[in-house]
Short mmCIF file of C-alpha atoms and ligand atoms in Angstrom, two decimals:
data_model
loop_
_atom_site.label_atom_id
_atom_site.label_comp_id
_atom_site.label_asym_id
_atom_site.label_seq_id
_atom_site.Cartn_x
_atom_site.Cartn_y
_atom_site.Cartn_z
CA UNK A 1 0.01 -0.01 0.00
CA UNK A 2 1.21 3.48 -0.90
CA UNK A 3 0.20 6.65 0.93
CA UNK A 4 -0.45 10.03 -0.66
CA UNK A 5 -0.81 13.48 0.88
CA UNK A 6 -4.17 15.28 0.91
CA UNK A 7 -2.40 18.32 -0.58
CA UNK A 8 -0.78 16.41 -3.40
CA UNK A 9 2.76 17.80 -3.09
CA UNK A 10 4.55 15.51 -0.62
CA UNK A 11 6.44 12.32 -1.57
CA UNK A 12 4.45 9.06 -1.76
CA UNK A 13 5.39 6.88 1.25
CA UNK A 14 4.99 3.32 2.45
CA UNK A 15 3.26 2.34 5.73
CA UNK A 16 6.46 2.36 7.78
CA UNK A 17 7.39 5.89 6.80
CA UNK A 18 3.83 7.14 7.24
CA UNK A 19 3.70 5.86 10.82
CA UNK A 20 7.06 7.37 11.71
CA UNK A 21 6.52 10.67 9.83
CA UNK A 22 3.02 11.75 10.81
CA UNK A 23 2.37 15.05 9.06
CA UNK A 24 3.23 15.33 5.34
CA UNK A 25 5.86 17.87 4.28
CA UNK A 26 3.33 19.88 2.27
CA UNK A 27 1.22 20.37 5.40
CA UNK A 28 -1.28 17.71 4.39
CA UNK A 29 -2.19 14.33 5.90
CA UNK A 30 -1.37 10.95 4.49
CA UNK A 31 -4.18 8.68 3.25
CA UNK A 32 -4.02 5.27 1.55
CA UNK A 33 -3.87 5.52 -2.21
CA UNK A 34 -6.83 3.14 -2.51
CA UNK A 35 -9.31 1.57 -0.06
CA UNK A 36 -8.84 -2.19 0.42
CA UNK A 37 -12.05 -4.07 -0.48
CA UNK A 38 -13.75 -6.76 1.58
CA UNK A 39 -16.48 -8.94 0.12
CA UNK A 40 -19.65 -9.97 1.95
CA UNK A 41 -18.11 -13.38 2.58
CA UNK A 42 -14.97 -11.81 3.98
CA UNK A 43 -17.10 -9.76 6.35
CA UNK A 44 -19.24 -12.75 7.36
CA UNK A 45 -16.03 -14.58 8.17
CA UNK A 46 -15.19 -12.04 10.89
CA UNK A 47 -17.92 -13.57 13.06
CA UNK A 48 -15.71 -16.50 13.99
CA UNK A 49 -12.63 -14.42 14.74
CA UNK A 50 -11.40 -12.85 18.00
CA UNK A 51 -11.00 -9.07 18.00
CA UNK A 52 -7.22 -9.39 17.59
CA UNK A 53 -7.67 -11.80 14.65
CA UNK A 54 -10.19 -9.49 13.00
CA UNK A 55 -7.83 -6.54 13.42
CA UNK A 56 -4.97 -8.44 11.80
CA UNK A 57 -7.20 -9.61 8.92
CA UNK A 58 -8.74 -6.20 8.19
CA UNK A 59 -5.59 -4.11 8.55
CA UNK A 60 -3.03 -6.30 6.78
CA UNK A 61 -3.73 -4.71 3.36
CA UNK A 62 -2.73 -1.28 4.79
CA UNK A 63 0.71 -2.53 5.83
CA UNK A 64 2.00 -3.63 2.42
CA UNK A 65 5.50 -5.09 2.81
CA UNK A 66 6.27 -3.07 5.91
CA UNK A 67 5.40 -5.75 8.51
CA UNK A 68 5.01 -9.52 8.12
CA UNK A 69 1.67 -11.15 8.79
CA UNK A 70 3.04 -13.12 11.72
CA UNK A 71 4.63 -10.07 13.35
CA UNK A 72 1.50 -8.00 12.98
CA UNK A 73 -0.69 -10.77 14.30
CA UNK A 74 1.50 -10.92 17.43
CA UNK A 75 1.12 -7.17 17.81
CA UNK A 76 -2.69 -7.13 17.65
CA UNK A 77 -2.77 -10.05 20.14
CA UNK A 78 -0.56 -8.17 22.59
CA UNK A 79 -2.26 -4.77 22.12
CA UNK A 80 -5.75 -6.09 22.85
CA UNK A 81 -4.68 -8.39 25.67
CA UNK A 82 -4.32 -5.19 27.70
CA UNK A 83 -8.11 -4.70 27.63
CA UNK A 84 -10.13 -5.82 30.63
CA UNK A 85 -12.96 -7.37 28.59
CA UNK A 86 -12.50 -10.56 26.57
CA UNK A 87 -14.52 -9.11 23.66
CA UNK A 88 -12.25 -6.00 23.67
CA UNK A 89 -15.12 -3.85 22.28
CA UNK A 90 -18.35 -5.43 23.59
CA UNK A 91 -21.86 -4.31 22.75
CA UNK A 92 -24.71 -3.73 25.18
CA UNK A 93 -28.33 -2.83 24.48
CA UNK A 94 -29.99 0.50 25.29
CA UNK A 95 -33.43 -0.02 23.78
CA UNK A 96 -35.20 -1.80 20.97
CA UNK A 97 -32.75 -1.87 18.07
CA UNK A 98 -30.51 0.59 19.93
CA UNK A 99 -27.06 -0.38 21.17
CA UNK A 100 -23.98 0.87 22.96
CA UNK A 101 -20.47 0.09 21.62
CA UNK A 102 -18.29 -0.03 24.74
CA UNK A 103 -14.97 1.43 23.66
CA UNK A 104 -13.71 2.07 27.19
CA UNK A 105 -12.27 -1.23 28.41
CA UNK A 106 -8.67 -0.25 27.70
CA UNK A 107 -6.07 0.71 30.30
CA UNK A 108 -7.11 4.39 30.57
CA UNK A 109 -10.88 3.87 30.14
CA UNK A 110 -11.24 5.86 26.88
CA UNK A 111 -11.57 4.84 23.27
CA UNK A 112 -8.15 6.31 22.40
CA UNK A 113 -6.57 3.19 23.95
CA UNK A 114 -7.87 1.07 21.05
CA UNK A 115 -5.55 2.87 18.65
CA UNK A 116 -2.71 3.90 20.97
CA UNK A 117 -2.10 0.43 22.39
CA UNK A 118 -1.40 -0.75 18.84
CA UNK A 119 0.59 2.36 17.90
CA UNK A 120 2.97 1.91 20.86
CA UNK A 121 3.82 -1.59 19.58
CA UNK A 122 4.17 -0.36 16.00
CA UNK A 123 6.70 2.26 17.15
CA UNK A 124 8.71 -0.31 19.07
CA UNK A 125 8.76 -2.72 16.13
CA UNK A 126 9.52 -0.21 13.36
CA UNK A 127 12.10 1.82 15.31
CA UNK A 128 13.67 -1.21 17.00
CA UNK A 129 14.54 -2.96 13.77
CA UNK A 130 16.25 0.21 12.52
CA UNK A 131 18.04 0.38 15.87
CA UNK A 132 16.54 3.81 16.40
CA UNK A 133 14.85 5.46 19.31
CA UNK A 134 12.35 8.31 19.35
CA UNK A 135 11.40 10.86 21.98
CA UNK A 136 7.66 11.44 22.22
CA UNK A 137 6.72 14.88 23.56
CA UNK A 138 3.16 16.02 24.17
CA UNK A 139 0.98 18.39 26.18
CA UNK A 140 -2.25 17.28 27.73
CA UNK A 141 -5.18 18.81 29.53
CA UNK A 142 -6.01 15.36 30.77
CA UNK A 143 -7.12 12.56 28.48
CA UNK A 144 -4.73 12.00 25.60
CA UNK A 145 -1.68 12.11 27.89
CA UNK A 146 -2.67 9.08 29.91
CA UNK A 147 -3.56 6.99 26.85
CA UNK A 148 -0.20 7.91 25.22
CA UNK A 149 1.71 7.08 28.41
CA UNK A 150 0.02 3.69 28.74
CA UNK A 151 0.85 2.99 25.09
CA UNK A 152 4.52 3.84 25.49
CA UNK A 153 5.35 2.61 28.99
CA UNK A 154 8.14 0.10 29.14
CA UNK A 155 8.81 0.25 25.41
CA UNK A 156 12.46 0.04 24.55
CA UNK A 157 12.41 2.32 21.50
CA UNK A 158 10.64 5.34 22.96
CA UNK A 159 10.90 7.80 25.83
CA UNK A 160 7.77 9.76 26.54
CA UNK A 161 7.58 13.22 28.13
CA UNK A 162 4.07 14.58 28.86
CA UNK A 163 3.56 18.13 30.05
CA UNK A 164 0.43 18.95 32.06
CA UNK A 165 -0.54 22.18 33.84
CA UNK A 166 0.29 21.74 37.54
CA UNK A 167 -2.80 21.57 39.72
CA UNK A 168 -5.17 21.98 36.77
CA UNK A 169 -5.99 18.44 35.77
CA UNK A 170 -8.42 16.29 37.77
CA UNK A 171 -6.96 13.90 40.32
CA UNK A 172 -8.10 10.82 38.36
CA UNK A 173 -6.49 12.20 35.25
CA UNK A 174 -3.22 13.15 37.00
CA UNK A 175 -2.97 9.78 38.76
CA UNK A 176 -3.60 7.88 35.55
CA UNK A 177 -0.40 9.51 34.26
CA UNK A 178 1.78 9.82 37.32
CA UNK A 179 1.27 6.34 38.79
CA UNK A 180 2.92 4.85 35.71
CA UNK A 181 6.42 4.27 37.13
CA UNK A 182 8.28 2.82 34.12
CA UNK A 183 11.66 4.49 33.67
CA UNK A 184 10.89 5.70 30.11
CA UNK A 185 7.83 7.69 31.27
CA UNK A 186 8.33 11.30 32.38
CA UNK A 187 5.53 13.44 33.73
CA UNK A 188 6.23 17.15 33.89
CA UNK A 189 3.84 19.38 35.84
CA UNK A 190 4.35 22.88 34.44
CA UNK A 191 3.70 25.91 36.61
CA UNK A 192 1.32 27.39 34.09
CA UNK A 193 -1.89 26.59 32.21
CA UNK A 194 -2.59 24.21 29.33
CA UNK A 195 -1.84 26.86 26.70
CA UNK A 196 1.61 27.36 28.27
CA UNK A 197 2.26 23.63 27.98
CA UNK A 198 1.09 23.51 24.37
CA UNK A 199 3.14 26.57 23.45
CA UNK A 200 6.27 24.91 24.86
CA UNK A 201 5.67 21.68 22.93
CA UNK A 202 5.14 23.71 19.77
CA UNK A 203 8.40 25.62 20.38
CA UNK A 204 10.27 22.33 20.86
CA UNK A 205 8.90 20.98 17.55
CA UNK A 206 9.89 24.22 15.81
CA UNK A 207 13.47 24.00 17.13
CA UNK A 208 14.74 21.80 14.32
CA UNK A 209 18.10 21.09 15.95
CA UNK A 210 16.45 19.92 19.16
CA UNK A 211 13.93 17.94 17.14
CA UNK A 212 16.57 16.16 15.09
CA UNK A 213 18.97 15.57 18.01
CA UNK A 214 16.25 13.89 20.05
CA UNK A 215 14.36 12.39 17.13
CA UNK A 216 11.20 13.99 18.45
CA UNK A 217 7.85 12.54 17.44
CA UNK A 218 4.19 13.04 18.33
CA UNK A 219 1.43 10.51 18.92
CA UNK A 220 -1.34 12.93 17.93
CA UNK A 221 -4.57 12.02 16.27
CA UNK A 222 -3.44 12.77 12.73
CA UNK A 223 -1.15 9.73 12.66
CA UNK A 224 -2.60 7.38 10.05
CA UNK A 225 -2.09 4.30 12.22
CA UNK A 226 -4.48 5.71 14.83
CA UNK A 227 -7.26 6.16 12.29
CA UNK A 228 -6.53 2.73 10.83
CA UNK A 229 -6.83 0.90 14.12
CA UNK A 230 -10.25 2.45 14.69
CA UNK A 231 -11.72 0.95 11.53
CA UNK A 232 -11.82 -2.50 13.13
CA UNK A 233 -14.58 -2.01 15.66
CA UNK A 234 -17.08 -0.75 13.09
CA UNK A 235 -16.72 -4.09 11.36
CA UNK A 236 -16.69 -6.34 14.42
CA UNK A 237 -19.70 -4.67 16.04
CA UNK A 238 -21.50 -4.49 12.67
CA UNK A 239 -21.05 -8.21 12.21
CA UNK A 240 -22.34 -9.02 15.68
CA UNK A 241 -25.55 -7.14 14.74
CA UNK A 242 -26.08 -8.77 11.35
CA UNK A 243 -23.65 -7.09 8.89
CA UNK A 244 -23.11 -7.44 5.99
CA UNK A 245 -26.70 -8.58 5.47
CA UNK A 246 -28.09 -5.62 7.39
CA UNK A 247 -26.95 -2.00 7.17
CA UNK A 248 -26.13 -0.45 10.55
CA UNK A 249 -26.16 3.19 11.74
CA UNK A 250 -23.50 4.60 14.06
CA UNK A 251 -23.63 7.80 16.16
CA UNK A 252 -20.18 9.10 17.03
CA UNK A 253 -19.28 11.77 19.62
CA UNK A 254 -16.84 13.80 17.54
CA UNK A 255 -14.02 16.32 18.01
CA UNK A 256 -11.05 15.83 15.75
CA UNK A 257 -13.05 13.63 13.32
CA UNK A 258 -10.70 10.67 13.73
CA UNK A 259 -13.18 8.18 15.12
CA UNK A 260 -15.96 8.89 12.66
CA UNK A 261 -13.58 9.09 9.74
CA UNK A 262 -12.64 5.48 10.59
CA UNK A 263 -16.34 4.63 10.21
CA UNK A 264 -16.34 6.30 6.83
CA UNK A 265 -13.28 4.24 5.88
CA UNK A 266 -15.10 1.07 6.94
CA UNK A 267 -17.94 1.94 4.60
CA UNK A 268 -15.44 2.51 1.74
CA UNK A 269 -13.98 -0.93 2.48
CA UNK A 270 -17.33 -2.68 2.05
CA UNK A 271 -19.22 -2.46 5.37
CA UNK A 272 -22.82 -1.46 4.59
CA UNK A 273 -23.62 1.62 6.74
CA UNK A 274 -27.06 3.27 6.75
CA UNK A 275 -26.19 6.51 8.60
CA UNK A 276 -23.01 7.90 10.15
CA UNK A 277 -24.05 10.55 12.66
CA UNK A 278 -21.57 13.27 13.70
CA UNK A 279 -22.45 14.36 17.25
CA UNK A 280 -20.82 17.50 18.65
CA UNK A 281 -21.09 19.55 21.85
CA UNK A 282 -21.58 23.31 21.57
CA UNK A 283 -18.18 23.53 19.84
CA UNK A 284 -20.05 22.58 16.71
CA UNK A 285 -17.91 23.38 13.64
CA UNK A 286 -18.55 19.85 12.28
CA UNK A 287 -22.30 19.94 12.87
CA UNK A 288 -22.54 23.36 11.20
CA UNK A 289 -20.55 22.05 8.23
CA UNK A 290 -22.69 19.00 7.58
CA UNK A 291 -25.89 21.06 7.86
CA UNK A 292 -24.84 24.13 5.86
CA UNK A 293 -21.76 23.28 3.79
CA UNK A 294 -19.80 26.02 5.54
CA UNK A 295 -16.70 25.16 7.59
CA UNK A 296 -15.90 28.19 9.74
CA UNK A 297 -13.79 28.57 12.88
CA UNK A 298 -15.15 30.12 16.03
CA UNK A 299 -13.84 30.35 19.61
CA UNK A 300 -13.65 27.30 21.88
CA UNK A 301 -16.08 27.14 24.78
CA UNK A 302 -15.12 24.76 27.65
CA UNK A 303 -17.77 22.07 28.25
CA UNK A 304 -18.37 19.02 30.43
CA UNK A 305 -17.26 16.92 27.41
CA UNK A 306 -13.72 18.38 27.21
CA UNK A 307 -12.33 15.77 24.78
CA UNK A 308 -14.61 17.28 22.10
CA UNK A 309 -13.74 20.92 22.78
CA UNK A 310 -12.05 21.78 19.51
CA UNK A 311 -11.83 24.75 17.20
CA UNK A 312 -11.01 22.88 13.99
CA UNK A 313 -10.95 19.12 13.40
CA UNK A 314 -7.51 17.84 12.53
CA UNK A 315 -8.67 14.77 10.59
CA UNK A 316 -11.40 16.52 8.65
CA UNK A 317 -8.98 17.28 5.80
CA UNK A 318 -8.87 13.55 4.98
CA UNK A 319 -12.62 13.57 4.33
CA UNK A 320 -12.42 16.83 2.31
CA UNK A 321 -9.89 15.15 0.06
CA UNK A 322 -12.35 12.40 -0.92
CA UNK A 323 -15.20 14.90 -1.12
CA UNK A 324 -13.24 16.77 -3.78
CA UNK A 325 -12.42 13.74 -5.92
CA UNK A 326 -8.97 13.37 -4.30
CA UNK A 327 -7.83 16.65 -5.80
CA UNK A 328 -4.87 17.77 -3.63
CA UNK A 329 -4.74 21.26 -5.18
CA UNK A 330 -8.41 21.87 -4.33
CA UNK A 331 -7.81 20.80 -0.71
CA UNK A 332 -4.70 22.99 -0.42
CA UNK A 333 -6.81 25.90 -1.66
CA UNK A 334 -9.55 25.33 0.93
CA UNK A 335 -7.06 24.96 3.77
CA UNK A 336 -5.44 28.24 2.75
CA UNK A 337 -8.85 29.89 2.92
CA UNK A 338 -9.41 28.43 6.35
CA UNK A 339 -6.09 29.92 7.43
CA UNK A 340 -6.50 33.35 5.86
CA UNK A 341 -10.28 33.93 5.92
CA UNK A 342 -11.29 31.71 8.86
CA UNK A 343 -13.44 29.40 6.77
CA UNK A 344 -14.72 28.11 3.42
CA UNK A 345 -17.88 26.58 1.94
CA UNK A 346 -18.49 23.52 -0.21
CA UNK A 347 -21.42 22.75 -2.46
CA UNK A 348 -24.20 21.12 -0.39
CA UNK A 349 -24.95 18.73 -3.25
CA UNK A 350 -21.64 17.00 -2.46
CA UNK A 351 -22.86 16.30 1.07
CA UNK A 352 -26.42 15.31 0.37
CA UNK A 353 -25.40 12.12 -1.37
CA UNK A 354 -23.36 10.84 1.55
CA UNK A 355 -24.16 8.76 4.61
CA UNK A 356 -23.45 11.56 7.09
CA UNK A 357 -25.91 13.43 9.33
CA UNK A 358 -24.92 15.77 12.12
CA UNK A 359 -26.23 17.59 15.15
CA UNK A 360 -25.13 19.29 18.36
CA UNK A 361 -26.06 18.86 21.99
CA UNK A 362 -25.86 21.53 24.69
CA UNK A 363 -24.87 21.10 28.31
CA UNK A 364 -28.41 20.77 29.68
CA UNK A 365 -29.32 18.06 27.14
CA UNK A 366 -26.08 16.23 27.89
CA UNK A 367 -26.95 16.01 31.61
CA UNK A 368 -30.57 15.13 30.81
CA UNK A 369 -29.44 12.27 28.55
CA UNK A 370 -27.14 10.84 31.25
CA UNK A 371 -30.14 10.94 33.60
CA UNK A 372 -32.68 9.40 31.22
CA UNK A 373 -30.28 6.70 30.03
CA UNK A 374 -29.76 5.58 33.61
CA UNK A 375 -33.51 5.70 34.29
CA UNK A 376 -34.67 3.96 31.13
CA UNK A 377 -31.83 1.47 30.47
CA UNK A 378 -30.06 1.16 33.86
CA UNK A 379 -26.78 2.13 32.20
CA UNK A 380 -24.55 5.02 33.34
CA UNK A 381 -22.90 6.82 30.43
CA UNK A 382 -20.21 9.55 30.38
CA UNK A 383 -20.97 13.01 28.98
CA UNK A 384 -19.29 12.35 25.60
CA UNK A 385 -21.31 9.21 25.09
CA UNK A 386 -24.51 11.04 26.13
CA UNK A 387 -24.01 13.55 23.34
CA UNK A 388 -23.83 10.71 20.81
CA UNK A 389 -27.01 9.16 22.18
CA UNK A 390 -28.95 12.45 22.07
CA UNK A 391 -27.85 13.49 18.59
CA UNK A 392 -28.24 9.89 17.33
CA UNK A 393 -31.90 9.93 18.39
CA UNK A 394 -32.41 13.41 16.85
CA UNK A 395 -30.88 12.49 13.49
CA UNK A 396 -32.06 8.89 13.06
CA UNK A 397 -34.17 8.68 9.91
CA UNK A 398 -35.57 5.18 10.26
CA UNK A 399 -35.94 2.69 13.07
CA UNK A 400 -35.18 -0.26 10.76
CA UNK A 401 -31.41 0.01 10.89
CA UNK A 402 -29.86 -0.83 14.25
CA UNK A 403 -28.47 2.32 15.89
CA UNK A 404 -25.08 1.85 17.52
CA UNK A 405 -23.95 4.63 19.88
CA UNK A 406 -20.20 4.76 20.44
CA UNK A 407 -19.41 4.97 24.17
CA UNK A 408 -16.05 6.73 24.02
CA UNK A 409 -15.22 6.96 27.75
CA UNK A 410 -16.06 5.18 30.99
CA UNK A 411 -18.37 7.25 33.23
CA UNK A 412 -15.84 7.07 36.11
CA UNK A 413 -13.50 9.25 34.03
CA UNK A 414 -15.95 12.16 34.28
CA UNK A 415 -17.49 11.74 37.76
CA UNK A 416 -18.46 15.41 38.22
CA UNK A 417 -20.90 15.49 35.32
CA UNK A 418 -22.31 12.07 36.23
CA UNK A 419 -22.90 13.11 39.84
CA UNK A 420 -24.55 16.32 38.71
CA UNK A 421 -26.90 14.40 36.42
CA UNK A 422 -27.71 11.39 38.59
CA UNK A 423 -26.56 12.09 42.15
CA UNK A 424 -24.49 8.86 42.03
CA UNK A 425 -20.70 8.60 41.88
CA UNK A 426 -19.69 6.13 39.17
CA UNK A 427 -17.28 3.48 40.51
CA UNK A 428 -13.89 2.93 38.90
CA UNK A 429 -13.54 -0.55 37.39
CA UNK A 430 -11.99 -3.18 39.68
CA UNK A 431 -8.50 -3.05 38.16
CA UNK A 432 -8.32 0.67 38.90
CA UNK A 433 -9.90 0.85 42.31
CA UNK A 434 -6.52 1.26 44.03
CA UNK A 435 -5.64 4.25 41.83
CA UNK A 436 -5.74 6.58 44.80
CA UNK A 437 -3.35 4.41 46.80
CA UNK A 438 -0.68 4.03 44.11
CA UNK A 439 2.68 5.85 44.25
CA UNK A 440 3.10 8.84 41.98
CA UNK A 441 6.21 10.08 40.18
CA UNK A 442 6.36 13.50 38.52
CA UNK A 443 8.52 16.60 38.48
CA UNK A 444 7.25 20.12 38.80
CA UNK A 445 9.08 22.65 36.61
CA UNK A 446 8.70 26.39 36.09
CA UNK A 447 6.99 27.67 32.97
CA UNK A 448 10.35 28.16 31.28
CA UNK A 449 11.25 26.66 27.91
CA UNK A 450 15.00 26.36 28.53
CA UNK A 451 14.49 24.52 31.84
CA UNK A 452 12.02 22.05 30.32
CA UNK A 453 14.22 21.42 27.29
CA UNK A 454 17.30 20.68 29.33
CA UNK A 455 15.31 18.39 31.58
CA UNK A 456 14.21 16.40 28.52
CA UNK A 457 17.67 16.42 26.91
CA UNK A 458 19.29 14.96 30.00
CA UNK A 459 16.85 12.06 30.10
CA UNK A 460 16.08 11.06 26.51
CA UNK A 461 18.00 7.92 25.51
CA UNK A 462 18.78 8.49 21.86
CA UNK A 463 20.80 5.98 19.87
CA UNK A 464 22.14 6.95 16.45
CA UNK A 465 21.21 4.72 13.54
CA UNK A 466 24.86 3.78 13.05
C1 PLP B 501 -10.97 11.97 21.75
C2 PLP B 501 -12.34 11.72 22.25
C3 PLP B 501 -13.49 12.01 21.46
C4 PLP B 501 -13.43 12.61 20.07
O1 PLP B 501 -12.84 11.74 19.11
P1 PLP B 501 -12.31 12.31 17.72
O2 PLP B 501 -11.65 11.18 17.06
O3 PLP B 501 -11.34 13.41 18.10
O4 PLP B 501 -13.47 12.85 16.95
C5 PLP B 501 -14.75 11.70 21.98
N1 PLP B 501 -14.86 11.21 23.25
C6 PLP B 501 -13.81 10.97 24.04
C7 PLP B 501 -14.04 10.44 25.40
C8 PLP B 501 -12.51 11.23 23.58
O5 PLP B 501 -11.46 10.96 24.39
#
């Protein structure tokens, strides 16, 4: 498989280089040159496979010659053994023909584990055989940091440094990061806010000498391997509900458009999908786009579903590329407009033919949905999941197709919203119940770029390729 940039000007790469490179040199994102195709019989065959087997089967065509079948099979086995449920991504039922896809059984209780657990192993394999190491640096306001740390802990080929604003992340979130004691994991509490952390990470990426010396890399959501890994659960859950002989609808709580783009990819690969519903909170650039054709930035409003608080969606460009007949010049033009004029519009006729619908959910409706879901189905959902359930119900155009709501986080990750809605504190799963008794390791540093950089330089274990 070859990968091309959504802006058409960067070199064509293979899977290995795409995973290790991330962003394309022309500013675009890498996408596969073609979508692998699976027949109805192929899809039916998934029913007798474990999740790890299904992942290896569905994703092998994306790897080309980069990784052998046996090696990749071992990786999917290992990645999904870290989940606390044998089905990895089990399904439960909310109502008649309405289901919940439980994506939160990974080590940090959020759907990002599904992709990051595999990405950590891919890094180790691809870097290790080149006898290289990489230094992963990131800033987090809570969620992504812990999933990235869990993915990289104990891996020989990577050191990971995560900056968080001291005293400004919740205790559950901080402890999920700082109780990981592996020697290649470094938590830095910065005496500043999240924007200070992000500005420092950006400055480190822009310092090319620092970046090259330490072989700095990011595990952000634009990495192709993350999108790729998320394709699998659309197929496995679809099959458990009757695919490919029945078209399924999915409602997806969306921010950076990675999760739902994976659903779109699944449909391109042969999974029959009736509706793909983009659910946003009041930071609704995506919902506005699918309903009006206009993609326009506005300010970010903090909500009780913080993992969806975005100004622009980093993966959206991949969808735009297909929407414009894979014309890189047209995409480059639109992205320039977004940069210079704050937005752009596409012809609504392009959107009306697709499988997408979209809607937004405000804070009051989010809390109300958590409350009614508990009352009517005896299931506690987190605020992100509640948004998907509400918008899914609003946008559903027929009750014939099963509606699958993606549950992107465990309710215990967002206890404040759940308590406000229901009066009950959601319990942490058994394997995490001692979280508050575990030892923590972190360093607190001043909001000073030079100090943070030298801290990282002293600890990153970089080997040269030679
Ligand atoms: C990251 C995240 C989302 C949004 O997913 P995207 O791929 O960015 O659209 C939704 N819910 C939770 C809990 C998340 O962590």
